[in-house]
mmCIF file of C-alpha atoms in Angstrom:
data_model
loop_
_atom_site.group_PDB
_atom_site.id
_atom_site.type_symbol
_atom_site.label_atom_id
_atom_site.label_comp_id
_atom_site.label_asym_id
_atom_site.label_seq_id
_atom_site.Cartn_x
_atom_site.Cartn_y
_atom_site.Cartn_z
ATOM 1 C CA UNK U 1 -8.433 1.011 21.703
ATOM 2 C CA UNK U 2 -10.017 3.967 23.348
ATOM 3 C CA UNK U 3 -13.459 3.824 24.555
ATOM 4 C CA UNK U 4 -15.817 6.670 25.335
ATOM 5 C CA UNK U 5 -19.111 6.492 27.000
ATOM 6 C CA UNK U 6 -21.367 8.415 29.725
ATOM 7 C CA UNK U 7 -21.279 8.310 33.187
ATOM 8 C CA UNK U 8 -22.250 4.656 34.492
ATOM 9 C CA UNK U 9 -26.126 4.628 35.543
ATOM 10 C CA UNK U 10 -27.203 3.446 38.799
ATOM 11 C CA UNK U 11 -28.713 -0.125 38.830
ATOM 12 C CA UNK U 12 -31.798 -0.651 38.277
ATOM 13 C CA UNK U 13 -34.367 -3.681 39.692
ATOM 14 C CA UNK U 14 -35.635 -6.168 37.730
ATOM 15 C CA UNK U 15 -37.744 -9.333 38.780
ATOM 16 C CA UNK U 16 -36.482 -12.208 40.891
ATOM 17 C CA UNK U 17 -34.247 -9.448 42.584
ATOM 18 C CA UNK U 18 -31.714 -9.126 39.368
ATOM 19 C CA UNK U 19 -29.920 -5.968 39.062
ATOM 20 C CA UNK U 20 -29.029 -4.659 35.882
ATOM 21 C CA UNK U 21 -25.789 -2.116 35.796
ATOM 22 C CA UNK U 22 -26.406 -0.779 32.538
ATOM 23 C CA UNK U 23 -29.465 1.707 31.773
ATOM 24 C CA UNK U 24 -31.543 1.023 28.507
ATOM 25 C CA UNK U 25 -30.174 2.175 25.333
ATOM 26 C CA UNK U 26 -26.825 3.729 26.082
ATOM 27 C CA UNK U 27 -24.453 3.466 23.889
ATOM 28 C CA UNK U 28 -20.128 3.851 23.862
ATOM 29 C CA UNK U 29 -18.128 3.985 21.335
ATOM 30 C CA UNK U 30 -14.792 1.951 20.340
ATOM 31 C CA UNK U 31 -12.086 2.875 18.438
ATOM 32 C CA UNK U 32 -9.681 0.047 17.032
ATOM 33 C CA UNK U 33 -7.138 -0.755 14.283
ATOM 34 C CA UNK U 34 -7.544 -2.886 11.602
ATOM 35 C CA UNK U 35 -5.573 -6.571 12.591
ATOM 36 C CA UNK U 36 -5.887 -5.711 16.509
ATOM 37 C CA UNK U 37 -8.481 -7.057 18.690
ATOM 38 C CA UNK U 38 -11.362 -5.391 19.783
ATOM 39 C CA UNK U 39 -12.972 -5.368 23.476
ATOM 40 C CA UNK U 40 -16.509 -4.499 23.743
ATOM 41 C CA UNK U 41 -17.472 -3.861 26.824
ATOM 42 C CA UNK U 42 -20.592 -4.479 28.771
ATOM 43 C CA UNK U 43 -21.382 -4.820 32.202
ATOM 44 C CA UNK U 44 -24.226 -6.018 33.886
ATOM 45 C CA UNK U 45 -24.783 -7.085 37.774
ATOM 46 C CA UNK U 46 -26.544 -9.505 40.012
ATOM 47 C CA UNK U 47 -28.177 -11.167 36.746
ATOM 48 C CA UNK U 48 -29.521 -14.520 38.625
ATOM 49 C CA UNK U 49 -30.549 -16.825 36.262
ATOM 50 C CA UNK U 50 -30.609 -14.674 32.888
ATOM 51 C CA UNK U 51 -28.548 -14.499 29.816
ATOM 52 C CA UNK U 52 -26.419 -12.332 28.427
ATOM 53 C CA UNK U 53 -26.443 -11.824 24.729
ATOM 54 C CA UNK U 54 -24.419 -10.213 21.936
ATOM 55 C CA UNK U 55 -26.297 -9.145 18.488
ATOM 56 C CA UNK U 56 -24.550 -8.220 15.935
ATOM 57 C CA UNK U 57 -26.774 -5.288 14.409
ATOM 58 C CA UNK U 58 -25.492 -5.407 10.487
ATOM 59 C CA UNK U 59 -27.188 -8.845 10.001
ATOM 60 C CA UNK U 60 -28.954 -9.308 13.526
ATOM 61 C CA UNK U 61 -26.926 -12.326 13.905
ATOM 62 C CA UNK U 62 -26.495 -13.462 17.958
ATOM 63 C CA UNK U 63 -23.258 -13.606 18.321
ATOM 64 C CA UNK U 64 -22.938 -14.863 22.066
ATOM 65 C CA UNK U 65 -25.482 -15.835 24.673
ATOM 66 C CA UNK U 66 -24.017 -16.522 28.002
ATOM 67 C CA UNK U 67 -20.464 -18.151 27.703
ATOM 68 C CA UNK U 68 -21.539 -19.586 24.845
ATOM 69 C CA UNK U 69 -20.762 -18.887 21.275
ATOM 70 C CA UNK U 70 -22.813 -19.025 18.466
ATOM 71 C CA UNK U 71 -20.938 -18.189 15.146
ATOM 72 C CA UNK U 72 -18.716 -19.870 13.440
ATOM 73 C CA UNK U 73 -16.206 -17.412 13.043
ATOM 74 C CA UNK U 74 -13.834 -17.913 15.426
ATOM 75 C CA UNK U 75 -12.429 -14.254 16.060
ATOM 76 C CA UNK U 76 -15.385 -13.507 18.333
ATOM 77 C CA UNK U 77 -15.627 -15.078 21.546
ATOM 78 C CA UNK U 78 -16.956 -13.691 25.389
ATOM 79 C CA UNK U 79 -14.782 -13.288 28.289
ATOM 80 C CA UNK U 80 -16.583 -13.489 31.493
ATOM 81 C CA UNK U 81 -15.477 -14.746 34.692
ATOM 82 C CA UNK U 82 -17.919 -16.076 37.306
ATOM 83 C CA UNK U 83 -18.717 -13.371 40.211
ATOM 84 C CA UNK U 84 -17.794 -10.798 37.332
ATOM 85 C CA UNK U 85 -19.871 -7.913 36.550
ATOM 86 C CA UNK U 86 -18.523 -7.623 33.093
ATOM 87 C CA UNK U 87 -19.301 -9.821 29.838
ATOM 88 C CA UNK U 88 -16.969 -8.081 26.989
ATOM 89 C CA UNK U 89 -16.852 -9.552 23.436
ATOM 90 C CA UNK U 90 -13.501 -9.845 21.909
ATOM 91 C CA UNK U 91 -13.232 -9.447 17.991
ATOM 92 C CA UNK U 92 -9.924 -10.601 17.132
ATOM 93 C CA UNK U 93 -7.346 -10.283 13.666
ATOM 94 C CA UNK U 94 -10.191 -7.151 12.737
ATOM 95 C CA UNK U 95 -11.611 -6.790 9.407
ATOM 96 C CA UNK U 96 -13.276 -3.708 7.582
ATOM 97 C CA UNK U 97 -16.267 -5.704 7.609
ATOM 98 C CA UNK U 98 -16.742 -5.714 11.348
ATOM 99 C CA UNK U 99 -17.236 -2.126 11.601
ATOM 100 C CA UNK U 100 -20.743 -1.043 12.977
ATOM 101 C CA UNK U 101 -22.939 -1.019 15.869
ATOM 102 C CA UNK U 102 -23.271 -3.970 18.248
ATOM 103 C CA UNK U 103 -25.993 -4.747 20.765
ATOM 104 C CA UNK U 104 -25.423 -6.710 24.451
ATOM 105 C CA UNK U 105 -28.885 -7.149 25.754
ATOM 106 C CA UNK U 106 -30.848 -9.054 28.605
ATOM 107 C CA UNK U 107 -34.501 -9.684 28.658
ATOM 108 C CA UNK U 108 -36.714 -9.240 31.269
ATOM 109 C CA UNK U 109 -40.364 -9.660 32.941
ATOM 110 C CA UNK U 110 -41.054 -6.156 31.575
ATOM 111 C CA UNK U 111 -39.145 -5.908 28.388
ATOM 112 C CA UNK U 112 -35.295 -6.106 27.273
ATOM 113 C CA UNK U 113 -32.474 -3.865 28.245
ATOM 114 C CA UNK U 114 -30.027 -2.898 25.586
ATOM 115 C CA UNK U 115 -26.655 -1.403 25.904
ATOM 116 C CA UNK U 116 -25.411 -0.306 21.512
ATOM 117 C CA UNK U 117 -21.258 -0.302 20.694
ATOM 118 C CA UNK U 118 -20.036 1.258 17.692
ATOM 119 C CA UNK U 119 -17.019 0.103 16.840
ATOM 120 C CA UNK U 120 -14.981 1.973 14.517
ATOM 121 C CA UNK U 121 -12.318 -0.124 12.710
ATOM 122 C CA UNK U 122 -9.446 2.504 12.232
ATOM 123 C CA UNK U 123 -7.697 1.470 8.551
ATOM 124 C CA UNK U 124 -4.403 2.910 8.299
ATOM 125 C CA UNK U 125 -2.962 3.965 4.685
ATOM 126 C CA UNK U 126 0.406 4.810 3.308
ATOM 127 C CA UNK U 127 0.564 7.667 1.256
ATOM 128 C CA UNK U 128 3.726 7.902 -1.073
ATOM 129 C CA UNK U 129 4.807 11.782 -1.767
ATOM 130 C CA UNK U 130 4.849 12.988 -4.925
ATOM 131 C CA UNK U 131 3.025 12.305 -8.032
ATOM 132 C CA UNK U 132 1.726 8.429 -9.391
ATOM 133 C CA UNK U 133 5.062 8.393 -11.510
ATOM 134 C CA UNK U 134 8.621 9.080 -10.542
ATOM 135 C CA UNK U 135 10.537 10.272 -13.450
ATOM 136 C CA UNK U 136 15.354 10.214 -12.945
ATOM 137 C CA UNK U 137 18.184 9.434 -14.891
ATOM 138 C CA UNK U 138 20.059 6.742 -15.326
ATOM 139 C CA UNK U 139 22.670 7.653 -12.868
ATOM 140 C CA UNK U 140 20.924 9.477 -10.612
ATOM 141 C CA UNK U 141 19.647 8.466 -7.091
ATOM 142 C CA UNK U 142 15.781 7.185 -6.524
ATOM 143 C CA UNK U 143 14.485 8.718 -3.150
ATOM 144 C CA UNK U 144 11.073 8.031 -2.548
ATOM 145 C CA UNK U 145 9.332 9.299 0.809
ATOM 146 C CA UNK U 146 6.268 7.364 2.200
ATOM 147 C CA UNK U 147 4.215 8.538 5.279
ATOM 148 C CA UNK U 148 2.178 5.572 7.562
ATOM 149 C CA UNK U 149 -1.689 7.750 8.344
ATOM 150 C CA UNK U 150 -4.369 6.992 10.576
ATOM 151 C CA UNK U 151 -2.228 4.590 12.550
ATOM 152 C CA UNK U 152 -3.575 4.357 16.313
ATOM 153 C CA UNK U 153 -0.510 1.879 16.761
ATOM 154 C CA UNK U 154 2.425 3.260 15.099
ATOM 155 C CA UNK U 155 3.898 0.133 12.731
ATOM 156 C CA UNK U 156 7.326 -0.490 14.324
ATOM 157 C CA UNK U 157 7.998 -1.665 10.241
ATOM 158 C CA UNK U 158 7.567 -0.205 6.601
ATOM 159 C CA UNK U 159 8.268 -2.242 3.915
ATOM 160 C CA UNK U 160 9.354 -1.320 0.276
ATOM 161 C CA UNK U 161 9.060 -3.613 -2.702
ATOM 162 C CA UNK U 162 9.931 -3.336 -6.323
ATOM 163 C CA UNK U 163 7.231 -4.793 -8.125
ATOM 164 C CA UNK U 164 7.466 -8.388 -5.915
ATOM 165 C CA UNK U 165 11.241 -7.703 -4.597
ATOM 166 C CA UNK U 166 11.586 -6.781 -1.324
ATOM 167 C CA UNK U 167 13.833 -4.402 -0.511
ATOM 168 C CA UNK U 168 14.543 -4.157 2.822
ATOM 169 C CA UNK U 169 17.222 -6.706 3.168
ATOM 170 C CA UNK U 170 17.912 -6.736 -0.566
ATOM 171 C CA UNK U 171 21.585 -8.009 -1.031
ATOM 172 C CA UNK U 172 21.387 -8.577 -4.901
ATOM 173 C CA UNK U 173 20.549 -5.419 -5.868
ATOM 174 C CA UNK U 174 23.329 -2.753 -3.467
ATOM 175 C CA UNK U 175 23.221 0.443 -3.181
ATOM 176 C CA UNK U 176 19.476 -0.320 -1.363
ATOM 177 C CA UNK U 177 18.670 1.639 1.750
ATOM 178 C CA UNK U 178 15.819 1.615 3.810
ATOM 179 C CA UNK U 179 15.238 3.871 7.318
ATOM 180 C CA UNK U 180 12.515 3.923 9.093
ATOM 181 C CA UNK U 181 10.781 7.225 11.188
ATOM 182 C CA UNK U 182 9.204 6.934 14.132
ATOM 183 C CA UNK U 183 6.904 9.906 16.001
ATOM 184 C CA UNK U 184 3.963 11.556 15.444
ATOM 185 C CA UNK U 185 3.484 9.711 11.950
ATOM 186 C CA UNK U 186 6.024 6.823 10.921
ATOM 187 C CA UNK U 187 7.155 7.826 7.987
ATOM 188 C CA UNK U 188 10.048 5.946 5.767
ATOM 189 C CA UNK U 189 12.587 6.327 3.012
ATOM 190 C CA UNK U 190 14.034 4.682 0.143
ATOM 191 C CA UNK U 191 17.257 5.547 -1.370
ATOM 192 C CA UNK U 192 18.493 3.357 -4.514
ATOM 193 C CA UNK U 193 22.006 4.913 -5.891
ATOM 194 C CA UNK U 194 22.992 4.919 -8.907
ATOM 195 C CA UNK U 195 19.247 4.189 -10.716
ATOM 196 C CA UNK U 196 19.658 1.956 -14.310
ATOM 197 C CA UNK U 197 17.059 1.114 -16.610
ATOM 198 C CA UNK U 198 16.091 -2.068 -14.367
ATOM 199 C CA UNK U 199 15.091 -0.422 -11.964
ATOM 200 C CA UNK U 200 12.220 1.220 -13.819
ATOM 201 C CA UNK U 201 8.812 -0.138 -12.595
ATOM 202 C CA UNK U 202 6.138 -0.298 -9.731
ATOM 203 C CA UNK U 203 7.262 0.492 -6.436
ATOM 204 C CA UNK U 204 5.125 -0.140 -2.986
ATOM 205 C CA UNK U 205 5.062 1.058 -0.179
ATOM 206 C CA UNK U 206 3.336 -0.765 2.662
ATOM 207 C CA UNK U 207 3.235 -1.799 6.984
ATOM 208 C CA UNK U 208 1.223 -4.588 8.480
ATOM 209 C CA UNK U 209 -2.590 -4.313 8.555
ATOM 210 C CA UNK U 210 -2.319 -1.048 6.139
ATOM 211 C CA UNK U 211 -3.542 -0.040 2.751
ATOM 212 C CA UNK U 212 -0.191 0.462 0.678
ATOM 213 C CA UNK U 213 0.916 2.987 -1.865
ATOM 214 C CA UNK U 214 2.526 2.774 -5.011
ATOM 215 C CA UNK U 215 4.238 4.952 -7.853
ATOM 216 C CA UNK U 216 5.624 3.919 -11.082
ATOM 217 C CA UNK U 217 9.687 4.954 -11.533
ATOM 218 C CA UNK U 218 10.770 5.427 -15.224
ATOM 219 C CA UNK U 219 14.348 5.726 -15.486
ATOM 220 C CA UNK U 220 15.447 7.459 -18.645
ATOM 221 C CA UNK U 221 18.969 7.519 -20.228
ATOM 222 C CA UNK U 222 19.317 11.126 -20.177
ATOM 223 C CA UNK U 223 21.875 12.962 -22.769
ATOM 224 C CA UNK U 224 21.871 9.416 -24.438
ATOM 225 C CA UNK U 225 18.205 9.844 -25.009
ATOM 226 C CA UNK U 226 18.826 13.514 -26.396
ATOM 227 C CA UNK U 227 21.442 12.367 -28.303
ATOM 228 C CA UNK U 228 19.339 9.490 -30.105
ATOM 229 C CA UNK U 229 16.546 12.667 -30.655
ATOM 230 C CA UNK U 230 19.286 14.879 -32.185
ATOM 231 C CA UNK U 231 20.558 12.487 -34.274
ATOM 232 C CA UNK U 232 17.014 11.344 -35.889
ATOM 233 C CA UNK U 233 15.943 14.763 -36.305
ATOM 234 C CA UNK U 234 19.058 15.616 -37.826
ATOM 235 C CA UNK U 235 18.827 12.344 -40.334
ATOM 236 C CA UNK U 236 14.769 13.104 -40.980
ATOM 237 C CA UNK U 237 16.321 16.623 -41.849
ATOM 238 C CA UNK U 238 18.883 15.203 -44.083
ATOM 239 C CA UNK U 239 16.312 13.337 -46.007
ATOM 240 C CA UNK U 240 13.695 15.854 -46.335
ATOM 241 C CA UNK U 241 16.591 18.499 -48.395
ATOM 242 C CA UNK U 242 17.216 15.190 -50.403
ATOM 243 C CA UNK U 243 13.801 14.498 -50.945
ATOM 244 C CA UNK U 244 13.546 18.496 -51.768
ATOM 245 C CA UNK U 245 16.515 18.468 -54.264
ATOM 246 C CA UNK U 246 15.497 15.719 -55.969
ATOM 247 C CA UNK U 247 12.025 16.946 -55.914
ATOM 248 C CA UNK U 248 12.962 20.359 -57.456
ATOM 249 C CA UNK U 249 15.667 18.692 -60.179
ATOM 250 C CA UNK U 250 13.126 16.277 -61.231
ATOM 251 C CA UNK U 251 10.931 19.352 -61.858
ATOM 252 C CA UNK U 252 13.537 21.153 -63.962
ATOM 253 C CA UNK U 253 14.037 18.014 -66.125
ATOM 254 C CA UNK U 254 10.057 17.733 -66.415
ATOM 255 C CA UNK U 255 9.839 21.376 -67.863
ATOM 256 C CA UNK U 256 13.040 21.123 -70.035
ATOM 257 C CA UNK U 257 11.414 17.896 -71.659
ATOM 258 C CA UNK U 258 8.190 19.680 -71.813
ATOM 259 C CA UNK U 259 9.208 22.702 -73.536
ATOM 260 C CA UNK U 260 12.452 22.768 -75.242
ATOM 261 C CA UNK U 261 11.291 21.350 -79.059
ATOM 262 C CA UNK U 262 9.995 24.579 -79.007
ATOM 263 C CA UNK U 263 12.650 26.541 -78.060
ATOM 264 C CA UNK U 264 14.606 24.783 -80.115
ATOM 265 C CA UNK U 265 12.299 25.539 -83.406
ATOM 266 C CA UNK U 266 12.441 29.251 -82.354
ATOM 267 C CA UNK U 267 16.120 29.341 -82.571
ATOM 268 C CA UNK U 268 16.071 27.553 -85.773
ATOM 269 C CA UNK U 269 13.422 29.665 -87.251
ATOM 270 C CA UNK U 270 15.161 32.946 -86.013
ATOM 271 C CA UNK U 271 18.354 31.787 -87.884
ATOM 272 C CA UNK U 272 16.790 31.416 -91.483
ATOM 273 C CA UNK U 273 15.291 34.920 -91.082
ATOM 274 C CA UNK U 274 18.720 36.268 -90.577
#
């Protein structure tokens, strides 16, 4: 989680002799990844006998007053401890959802005094290289390459699965292997020898608390294929000069029929004239 904000204001007075440590209407952001826990801080000093609160600004929905918790969901709770200055509201197993801004606030004789958090819930995503399909021959070795992004906390796992077979630790299958990059980006590979036609399908690509990736593997049969092609065109071939011999004999016979009475009677009539 990283946290940036201004310098921290000098106190200000309030009635009864309260101090306040945080001036109106600052506001510091928070960065944190999706499945962590978030601390929000705020700090406030000297409060006597008011309340702290926590507002969630999506829905307006008090989250916390004092030590005590008013939501239902149990992921958010306040950690204060008595004599402390600061009252910081924990968001824990984060969801999408929880990204936005979030108000602490204390009211006063002359008004309320707001400190705003935006927390940014950081998503990472796996991104597999390449195109949507993987295209090899039976035969040939599947390498697929997938990169962890946007990962604030580096996964210390990546995890491959053919359509719902995992294959990290896959036994059945051999020839399976997975490694694993750490450093700048995790990134990881998988390496399947030997590909058949079973291994054709969806593959997936994914690490705790991340959006995965997939690609679709088609493994063809190669010169098997071809030969299957050659041999079809070569039959359609066969049966189209067939079809065209029988086409042009049945023709022949068709204009003998047609026409040879009167050759005949030609002949015949030639004769008696001679």
């Amino acid at each position: 989680m990283s946290v940036a904000s201004s310098p921290s204001p000098s106190p200000s007075t309030t009635e009864s002799g309260a101090w306040v440590g945080i001036e109106n209407n600052t506001v510091v952001n928070v960065k944190a990844q999706l499945g962590y826990t978030a601390f929000l801080p705020c700090s406030v000093r000297m409060i006597g006998d008011k309340q702290i609160s926590w507002i969630r600004r999506r829905d307006w929905h008090v989250l916390t007053s004092g030590v005590f918790t008013y939501t239902n969901d149990e992921r958010f709770s306040i950690t204060h401890r008595d004599g402390a200055d600061d009252w910081t509201l924990s968001i824990k197993y984060l969801q999408a959802r929880d990204n936005g801004t979030y108000e602490c606030q204390i009211s006063t004789g002359t008004g309320i005094v707001s400190q705003f958090v935006n927390l940014n819930v950081i998503v990472p995503e796996a991104f597999i290289l390449g195109n949507s399909e993987y295209h090899v021959e039976a035969g040939s070795p599947i390498n697929l390459y997938c990169i962890i992004e946007q990962s604030p906390l580096p996964p210390h796992v990546v995890y491959w699965k053919h359509e719902d077979r995992l294959l990290n630790y896959d036994t059945e299958r051999g020839g399976v292997s997975v490694n694993i990059e750490h450093g700048a980006k995790t990134a990881s590979r998988l390496i399947i020898h030997s590909a058949v036609a079973s291994d054709s399908g969806f593959y997936t690509c994914e690490a705790p608390n991340t959006y995965p990736a997939h690609v679709h593997v088609f493994v063809s049969q190669g010169d098997k294929t071809a030969a299957i092609q050659r041999r079809t065109s070569g039959s359609a071939a066969t049966v189209m000069r067939r079809e065209g011999r029988w086409w042009w004999e049945s023709l022949l016979a068709f204009i003998t029929t047609l026409y040879w009475p009167a050759y005949t009677t030609i002949i015949i009539t030639s004769h008696k004239l001679l």
